[in-house]
PDB file of C-alpha atoms in Angstrom:
ATOM      1  CA  MET A 149      -7.436 -17.025  10.619  1.00 47.00           C
ATOM      2  CA  ASN A 150      -4.526 -16.919  13.025  1.00 56.00           C
ATOM      3  CA  GLN A 151      -2.746 -19.190  10.508  1.00 53.00           C
ATOM      4  CA  ASP A 152      -3.284 -16.953   7.815  1.00 54.00           C
ATOM      5  CA  ARG A 153      -1.747 -13.858   9.725  1.00 58.00           C
ATOM      6  CA  ALA A 154       1.234 -16.108  10.768  1.00 60.00           C
ATOM      7  CA  ALA A 155       1.938 -16.929   7.272  1.00 61.00           C
ATOM      8  CA  LEU A 156       2.674 -13.194   6.461  1.00 69.00           C
ATOM      9  CA  SER A 157       5.973 -13.773   8.191  1.00 79.00           C
ATOM     10  CA  ARG A 158       7.137 -15.178   4.900  1.00 87.00           C
ATOM     11  CA  TYR A 159       7.624 -11.657   3.516  1.00 91.00           C
ATOM     12  CA  ASP A 160      10.194 -10.873   6.293  1.00 94.00           C
ATOM     13  CA  ALA A 161      11.781 -14.171   5.270  1.00 94.00           C
ATOM     14  CA  THR A 162      11.958 -12.961   1.696  1.00 95.00           C
ATOM     15  CA  TYR A 163      13.746  -9.648   2.624  1.00 96.00           C
ATOM     16  CA  GLN A 164      16.260 -11.681   4.863  1.00 96.00           C
ATOM     17  CA  ALA A 165      17.049 -13.975   2.132  1.00 96.00           C
ATOM     18  CA  ALA A 166      17.495 -11.240  -0.451  1.00 97.00           C
ATOM     19  CA  ALA A 167      20.618 -10.088   1.550  1.00 96.00           C
ATOM     20  CA  ARG A 168      20.291  -6.706   0.733  1.00 97.00           C
ATOM     21  CA  ASP A 169      19.957  -7.416  -3.032  1.00 96.00           C
ATOM     22  CA  ALA A 170      16.569  -5.779  -3.991  1.00 96.00           C
ATOM     23  CA  ASP A 171      16.594  -7.852  -7.308  1.00 95.00           C
ATOM     24  CA  LYS A 172      15.744 -10.670  -5.221  1.00 96.00           C
ATOM     25  CA  VAL A 173      12.719  -9.084  -3.749  1.00 96.00           C
ATOM     26  CA  PRO A 174       9.787  -9.794  -6.218  1.00 93.00           C
ATOM     27  CA  TRP A 175       7.823  -6.753  -5.454  1.00 93.00           C
ATOM     28  CA  ALA A 176      10.570  -4.287  -5.172  1.00 94.00           C
ATOM     29  CA  GLU A 177      11.095  -2.025  -8.125  1.00 93.00           C
ATOM     30  CA  GLY A 178      13.919   0.360  -6.788  1.00 95.00           C
ATOM     31  CA  ARG A 179      11.691   3.256  -7.716  1.00 97.00           C
ATOM     32  CA  PRO A 180       8.075   4.527  -6.816  1.00 98.00           C
ATOM     33  CA  LYS A 181       5.291   2.160  -8.227  1.00 97.00           C
ATOM     34  CA  PRO A 182       4.468   3.505 -11.811  1.00 96.00           C
ATOM     35  CA  LEU A 183       0.737   4.005 -11.047  1.00 97.00           C
ATOM     36  CA  LEU A 184       1.584   6.172  -7.954  1.00 98.00           C
ATOM     37  CA  ALA A 185       4.357   8.235  -9.854  1.00 98.00           C
ATOM     38  CA  ASP A 186       1.864   8.683 -12.912  1.00 97.00           C
ATOM     39  CA  TRP A 187      -0.877   9.972 -10.436  1.00 98.00           C
ATOM     40  CA  LEU A 188       1.345  12.260  -8.616  1.00 98.00           C
ATOM     41  CA  GLU A 189       2.702  13.850 -11.725  1.00 98.00           C
ATOM     42  CA  ALA A 190      -0.439  13.988 -13.772  1.00 96.00           C
ATOM     43  CA  ALA A 191      -2.469  15.683 -11.039  1.00 92.00           C
ATOM     44  CA  ASP A 192       0.571  17.638  -9.817  1.00 95.00           C
ATOM     45  CA  ILE A 193      -0.097  16.374  -6.229  1.00 97.00           C
ATOM     46  CA  ARG A 194       1.499  18.705  -3.551  1.00 97.00           C
ATOM     47  CA  GLY A 195       1.514  17.650   0.022  1.00 98.00           C
ATOM     48  CA  ASP A 196       1.903  21.254   1.671  1.00 98.00           C
ATOM     49  CA  GLY A 197       2.531  19.521   4.947  1.00 98.00           C
ATOM     50  CA  ARG A 198      -0.386  17.325   5.024  1.00 99.00           C
ATOM     51  CA  ARG A 199      -0.026  13.928   6.729  1.00 99.00           C
ATOM     52  CA  ALA A 200       0.398  11.020   4.562  1.00 99.00           C
ATOM     53  CA  LEU A 201       0.605   7.289   5.499  1.00 99.00           C
ATOM     54  CA  VAL A 202       2.122   4.404   3.457  1.00 99.00           C
ATOM     55  CA  VAL A 203       0.826   0.860   4.349  1.00 99.00           C
ATOM     56  CA  GLY A 204       3.236  -1.940   3.695  1.00 98.00           C
ATOM     57  CA  SER A 205       5.986   0.422   2.739  1.00 98.00           C
ATOM     58  CA  GLY A 206       8.535  -2.104   1.656  1.00 98.00           C
ATOM     59  CA  LEU A 207      11.865  -0.523   0.774  1.00 98.00           C
ATOM     60  CA  GLY A 208      10.638   2.987   1.021  1.00 99.00           C
ATOM     61  CA  ASP A 209      10.385   4.211  -2.555  1.00 99.00           C
ATOM     62  CA  ASP A 210       6.818   5.168  -2.405  1.00 99.00           C
ATOM     63  CA  ALA A 211       7.132   6.882   0.825  1.00 99.00           C
ATOM     64  CA  GLU A 212      10.061   8.973  -0.334  1.00 99.00           C
ATOM     65  CA  ALA A 213       8.218   9.910  -3.381  1.00 99.00           C
ATOM     66  CA  LEU A 214       5.355  11.368  -1.192  1.00 99.00           C
ATOM     67  CA  ALA A 215       7.886  13.240   0.999  1.00 99.00           C
ATOM     68  CA  ALA A 216       9.438  14.804  -2.025  1.00 98.00           C
ATOM     69  CA  ARG A 217       6.036  16.150  -2.776  1.00 98.00           C
ATOM     70  CA  GLY A 218       5.710  17.957   0.529  1.00 99.00           C
ATOM     71  CA  PHE A 219       3.689  15.365   2.569  1.00 99.00           C
ATOM     72  CA  ALA A 220       4.592  14.682   6.106  1.00 99.00           C
ATOM     73  CA  VAL A 221       4.952  10.895   5.691  1.00 99.00           C
ATOM     74  CA  THR A 222       4.597   7.942   8.085  1.00 99.00           C
ATOM     75  CA  ALA A 223       5.234   4.596   6.710  1.00 99.00           C
ATOM     76  CA  PHE A 224       5.128   1.220   8.287  1.00 99.00           C
ATOM     77  CA  ASP A 225       5.845  -2.381   7.438  1.00 98.00           C
ATOM     78  CA  LEU A 226       5.289  -5.642   9.125  1.00 96.00           C
ATOM     79  CA  SER A 227       9.009  -6.717   8.052  1.00 97.00           C
ATOM     80  CA  PRO A 228      11.709  -5.499  10.521  1.00 97.00           C
ATOM     81  CA  THR A 229      14.202  -6.414   7.963  1.00 98.00           C
ATOM     82  CA  ALA A 230      12.589  -4.205   5.336  1.00 98.00           C
ATOM     83  CA  ILE A 231      12.502  -1.229   7.670  1.00 98.00           C
ATOM     84  CA  ALA A 232      16.126  -1.668   8.771  1.00 98.00           C
ATOM     85  CA  TRP A 233      16.936  -1.882   5.013  1.00 99.00           C
ATOM     86  CA  THR A 234      14.918   1.319   4.251  1.00 99.00           C
ATOM     87  CA  HIS A 235      16.797   3.218   6.865  1.00 99.00           C
ATOM     88  CA  GLU A 236      20.119   2.172   5.233  1.00 98.00           C
ATOM     89  CA  ARG A 237      18.800   3.206   1.646  1.00 98.00           C
ATOM     90  CA  PHE A 238      17.642   6.608   2.823  1.00 98.00           C
ATOM     91  CA  PRO A 239      19.758   7.579   5.940  1.00 98.00           C
ATOM     92  CA  ASP A 240      18.490  11.240   5.914  1.00 98.00           C
ATOM     93  CA  SER A 241      15.031  10.638   5.215  1.00 99.00           C
ATOM     94  CA  ALA A 242      12.278  12.749   6.679  1.00 98.00           C
ATOM     95  CA  VAL A 243       9.905  10.017   6.546  1.00 99.00           C
ATOM     96  CA  SER A 244       8.948   8.324   9.917  1.00 99.00           C
ATOM     97  CA  TYR A 245       9.233   4.718   9.394  1.00 99.00           C
ATOM     98  CA  HIS A 246       7.807   1.946  11.640  1.00 98.00           C
ATOM     99  CA  VAL A 247       7.720  -1.593  12.239  1.00 98.00           C
ATOM    100  CA  ALA A 248       4.001  -2.242  12.659  1.00 97.00           C
ATOM    101  CA  ASP A 249       1.219  -4.673  12.090  1.00 96.00           C
ATOM    102  CA  LEU A 250      -1.897  -3.549  10.166  1.00 97.00           C
ATOM    103  CA  PHE A 251      -4.120  -5.318  12.569  1.00 96.00           C
ATOM    104  CA  ASP A 252      -2.649  -3.723  15.546  1.00 96.00           C
ATOM    105  CA  LEU A 253      -1.692  -0.157  14.532  1.00 98.00           C
ATOM    106  CA  PRO A 254      -1.448   2.776  17.283  1.00 98.00           C
ATOM    107  CA  ALA A 255      -4.698   4.046  18.313  1.00 98.00           C
ATOM    108  CA  ASP A 256      -3.792   7.776  17.545  1.00 98.00           C
ATOM    109  CA  TRP A 257      -3.294   6.694  13.883  1.00 99.00           C
ATOM    110  CA  GLN A 258      -7.092   6.222  13.291  1.00 98.00           C
ATOM    111  CA  GLY A 259      -8.607   9.017  11.382  1.00 98.00           C
ATOM    112  CA  ALA A 260      -5.287  10.792  11.440  1.00 99.00           C
ATOM    113  CA  PHE A 261      -4.149  10.852   7.605  1.00 99.00           C
ATOM    114  CA  ASP A 262      -4.811  13.345   4.900  1.00 99.00           C
ATOM    115  CA  LEU A 263      -3.776  10.666   2.431  1.00 99.00           C
ATOM    116  CA  VAL A 264      -3.324   6.944   2.915  1.00 99.00           C
ATOM    117  CA  VAL A 265      -1.535   4.950   0.315  1.00 99.00           C
ATOM    118  CA  GLU A 266      -1.948   1.171  -0.204  1.00 99.00           C
ATOM    119  CA  ILE A 267      -0.197  -0.477  -2.836  1.00 98.00           C
ATOM    120  CA  TYR A 268       0.030  -4.273  -3.160  1.00 97.00           C
ATOM    121  CA  THR A 269      -0.805  -5.071   0.380  1.00 97.00           C
ATOM    122  CA  PHE A 270      -4.674  -5.998  -0.123  1.00 98.00           C
ATOM    123  CA  GLN A 271      -3.408  -8.286  -2.850  1.00 97.00           C
ATOM    124  CA  SER A 272      -0.734  -9.914  -0.671  1.00 95.00           C
ATOM    125  CA  LEU A 273      -3.261 -11.064   1.895  1.00 95.00           C
ATOM    126  CA  PRO A 274      -5.321 -14.318   2.049  1.00 92.00           C
ATOM    127  CA  PRO A 275      -9.020 -13.739   1.250  1.00 93.00           C
ATOM    128  CA  THR A 276      -9.941 -14.816   4.905  1.00 93.00           C
ATOM    129  CA  ILE A 277      -8.270 -11.630   6.441  1.00 95.00           C
ATOM    130  CA  ARG A 278      -8.554  -9.107   3.564  1.00 96.00           C
ATOM    131  CA  PRO A 279     -11.836  -7.666   4.630  1.00 96.00           C
ATOM    132  CA  GLU A 280     -10.614  -6.814   8.038  1.00 97.00           C
ATOM    133  CA  ALA A 281      -7.590  -5.334   6.345  1.00 97.00           C
ATOM    134  CA  MET A 282      -9.580  -3.140   4.203  1.00 98.00           C
ATOM    135  CA  ASP A 283     -11.710  -1.925   7.319  1.00 98.00           C
ATOM    136  CA  ARG A 284      -8.560  -1.144   9.044  1.00 98.00           C
ATOM    137  CA  VAL A 285      -7.074   0.864   6.332  1.00 98.00           C
ATOM    138  CA  ALA A 286     -10.170   2.744   5.612  1.00 98.00           C
ATOM    139  CA  ALA A 287     -10.402   3.710   9.323  1.00 98.00           C
ATOM    140  CA  LEU A 288      -6.931   5.635   8.955  1.00 99.00           C
ATOM    141  CA  VAL A 289      -8.439   8.217   6.607  1.00 99.00           C
ATOM    142  CA  ALA A 290      -9.080  11.720   8.172  1.00 98.00           C
ATOM    143  CA  PRO A 291     -12.414  13.427   7.458  1.00 98.00           C
ATOM    144  CA  GLY A 292     -12.059  14.980   4.005  1.00 98.00           C
ATOM    145  CA  GLY A 293      -8.883  12.783   3.383  1.00 98.00           C
ATOM    146  CA  GLU A 294      -8.240  10.409   0.677  1.00 99.00           C
ATOM    147  CA  LEU A 295      -7.198   6.727   0.054  1.00 99.00           C
ATOM    148  CA  LEU A 296      -5.260   5.560  -2.975  1.00 99.00           C
ATOM    149  CA  VAL A 297      -5.268   1.855  -3.598  1.00 99.00           C
ATOM    150  CA  ILE A 298      -3.188   0.190  -6.344  1.00 99.00           C
ATOM    151  CA  CYS A 299      -3.589  -3.632  -6.793  1.00 98.00           C
ATOM    152  CA  ARG A 300      -3.815  -6.444  -9.359  1.00 97.00           C
ATOM    153  CA  GLY A 301      -7.260  -6.507 -10.841  1.00 98.00           C
ATOM    154  CA  ARG A 302      -9.769  -9.081 -12.344  1.00 97.00           C
ATOM    155  CA  GLU A 303     -13.288  -9.587 -13.113  1.00 96.00           C
ATOM    156  CA  GLU A 304     -15.599 -10.999 -10.606  1.00 94.00           C
ATOM    157  CA  HIS A 305     -16.031 -14.331 -12.335  1.00 93.00           C
ATOM    158  CA  GLU A 306     -12.427 -14.903 -12.855  1.00 92.00           C
ATOM    159  CA  PRO A 307     -10.263 -17.181 -10.756  1.00 88.00           C
ATOM    160  CA  ALA A 308      -8.024 -15.429  -8.126  1.00 88.00           C
ATOM    161  CA  PRO A 309      -4.963 -17.707  -7.549  1.00 88.00           C
ATOM    162  CA  GLY A 310      -2.211 -16.106  -5.300  1.00 86.00           C
ATOM    163  CA  PRO A 311      -0.476 -14.638  -3.848  1.00 92.00           C
ATOM    164  CA  PRO A 312      -0.454 -12.006  -5.104  1.00 95.00           C
ATOM    165  CA  TYR A 313      -4.286 -12.272  -5.352  1.00 96.00           C
ATOM    166  CA  PRO A 314      -5.977 -10.210  -8.021  1.00 97.00           C
ATOM    167  CA  LEU A 315      -9.018  -8.347  -6.648  1.00 97.00           C
ATOM    168  CA  SER A 316     -12.335  -7.530  -8.287  1.00 97.00           C
ATOM    169  CA  ARG A 317     -14.078  -4.243  -8.142  1.00 97.00           C
ATOM    170  CA  ALA A 318     -16.698  -5.992  -6.052  1.00 96.00           C
ATOM    171  CA  GLU A 319     -14.344  -6.908  -3.445  1.00 96.00           C
ATOM    172  CA  LEU A 320     -12.982  -3.406  -3.322  1.00 97.00           C
ATOM    173  CA  ARG A 321     -16.369  -1.966  -2.757  1.00 97.00           C
ATOM    174  CA  ARG A 322     -16.029  -2.989   0.798  1.00 97.00           C
ATOM    175  CA  LEU A 323     -13.901   0.118   1.315  1.00 97.00           C
ATOM    176  CA  GLU A 324     -17.019   2.223   0.719  1.00 96.00           C
ATOM    177  CA  SER A 325     -18.704   0.599   3.513  1.00 90.00           C
ATOM    178  CA  GLY A 326     -16.261   2.233   5.711  1.00 82.00           C
ATOM    179  CA  GLY A 327     -17.438   5.817   4.934  1.00 91.00           C
ATOM    180  CA  LEU A 328     -15.362   6.166   1.646  1.00 98.00           C
ATOM    181  CA  ALA A 329     -16.616   7.274  -1.796  1.00 98.00           C
ATOM    182  CA  GLU A 330     -14.930   6.236  -4.883  1.00 98.00           C
ATOM    183  CA  ARG A 331     -13.680   9.309  -6.783  1.00 98.00           C
ATOM    184  CA  GLU A 332     -11.557   8.008  -9.498  1.00 97.00           C
ATOM    185  CA  ALA A 333     -10.666   4.609 -11.165  1.00 97.00           C
ATOM    186  CA  VAL A 334      -8.044   3.540 -13.537  1.00 98.00           C
ATOM    187  CA  ASP A 335      -7.950   0.124 -15.070  1.00 98.00           C
ATOM    188  CA  ARG A 336      -4.815  -0.759 -17.313  1.00 96.00           C
ATOM    189  CA  LEU A 337      -2.398  -3.304 -18.309  1.00 96.00           C
ATOM    190  CA  ASP A 338       1.228  -2.660 -17.117  1.00 90.00           C
ATOM    191  CA  ASP A 339       4.220  -3.380 -19.253  1.00 86.00           C
ATOM    192  CA  GLU A 340       5.174  -6.452 -17.702  1.00 84.00           C
ATOM    193  CA  THR A 341       5.600  -9.648 -19.699  1.00 88.00           C
ATOM    194  CA  PRO A 342       2.999 -10.970 -19.861  1.00 91.00           C
ATOM    195  CA  PRO A 343       1.028  -7.648 -18.935  1.00 94.00           C
ATOM    196  CA  VAL A 344      -0.653  -7.681 -15.736  1.00 95.00           C
ATOM    197  CA  ARG A 345      -4.012  -5.794 -15.091  1.00 98.00           C
ATOM    198  CA  ARG A 346      -3.937  -3.270 -12.365  1.00 98.00           C
ATOM    199  CA  PHE A 347      -6.389  -1.084 -10.596  1.00 98.00           C
ATOM    200  CA  ARG A 348      -5.818   2.363  -9.205  1.00 99.00           C
ATOM    201  CA  LEU A 349      -8.720   3.631  -7.127  1.00 99.00           C
ATOM    202  CA  LEU A 350      -8.988   6.947  -5.264  1.00 99.00           C
ATOM    203  CA  TYR A 351     -11.555   7.265  -2.321  1.00 98.00           C
ATOM    204  CA  ARG A 352     -12.331  10.253  -0.279  1.00 98.00           C
ATOM    205  CA  ARG A 353     -14.059  10.486   3.054  1.00 98.00           C
ATOM    206  CA  GLY A 354     -16.742  13.267   3.220  1.00 89.00           C
TER     207      GLY A 354
END
């Protein structure tokens, strides 16, 4: 398992090798992820000062979209290069960006956020450490708070080569063992060539 965690350093290496060219970062889009943007717009989501956390914030586009909606946003990424690059992209940002490890987060983040947004982090993790990652993300959601997950999707019987590793709905049910209840599910093909199946799942803590 330690080897699997150590392998995550490849993500910082990708950001370093990109040399501030976002086109060389495969998962960077230069805009909020479409399934997040659609959710914010369709439901007319307003933060009204509520606390939001973005897991694996990359180059910051998703965190900035939440801040623009009125959330008090904290965001973190394991990659120091990504966080430094984000500060350069958004020098006047109201978002509080941190270099942090999902498996070793500050104690005062536990149960502290009204909205937690996890996009493409679970799918980037080896299966051996993904269940623990799900438990740790679920633990960040405050009572009455919500967790939004966006990831590649598959049927349970289908292979899951990766990274990125597509997830089945059965795997994602682990989040419900952490005291969350699924409230909304979207399953659709995106507009990539070839199309990629993606899930968007919304959970709420009672």
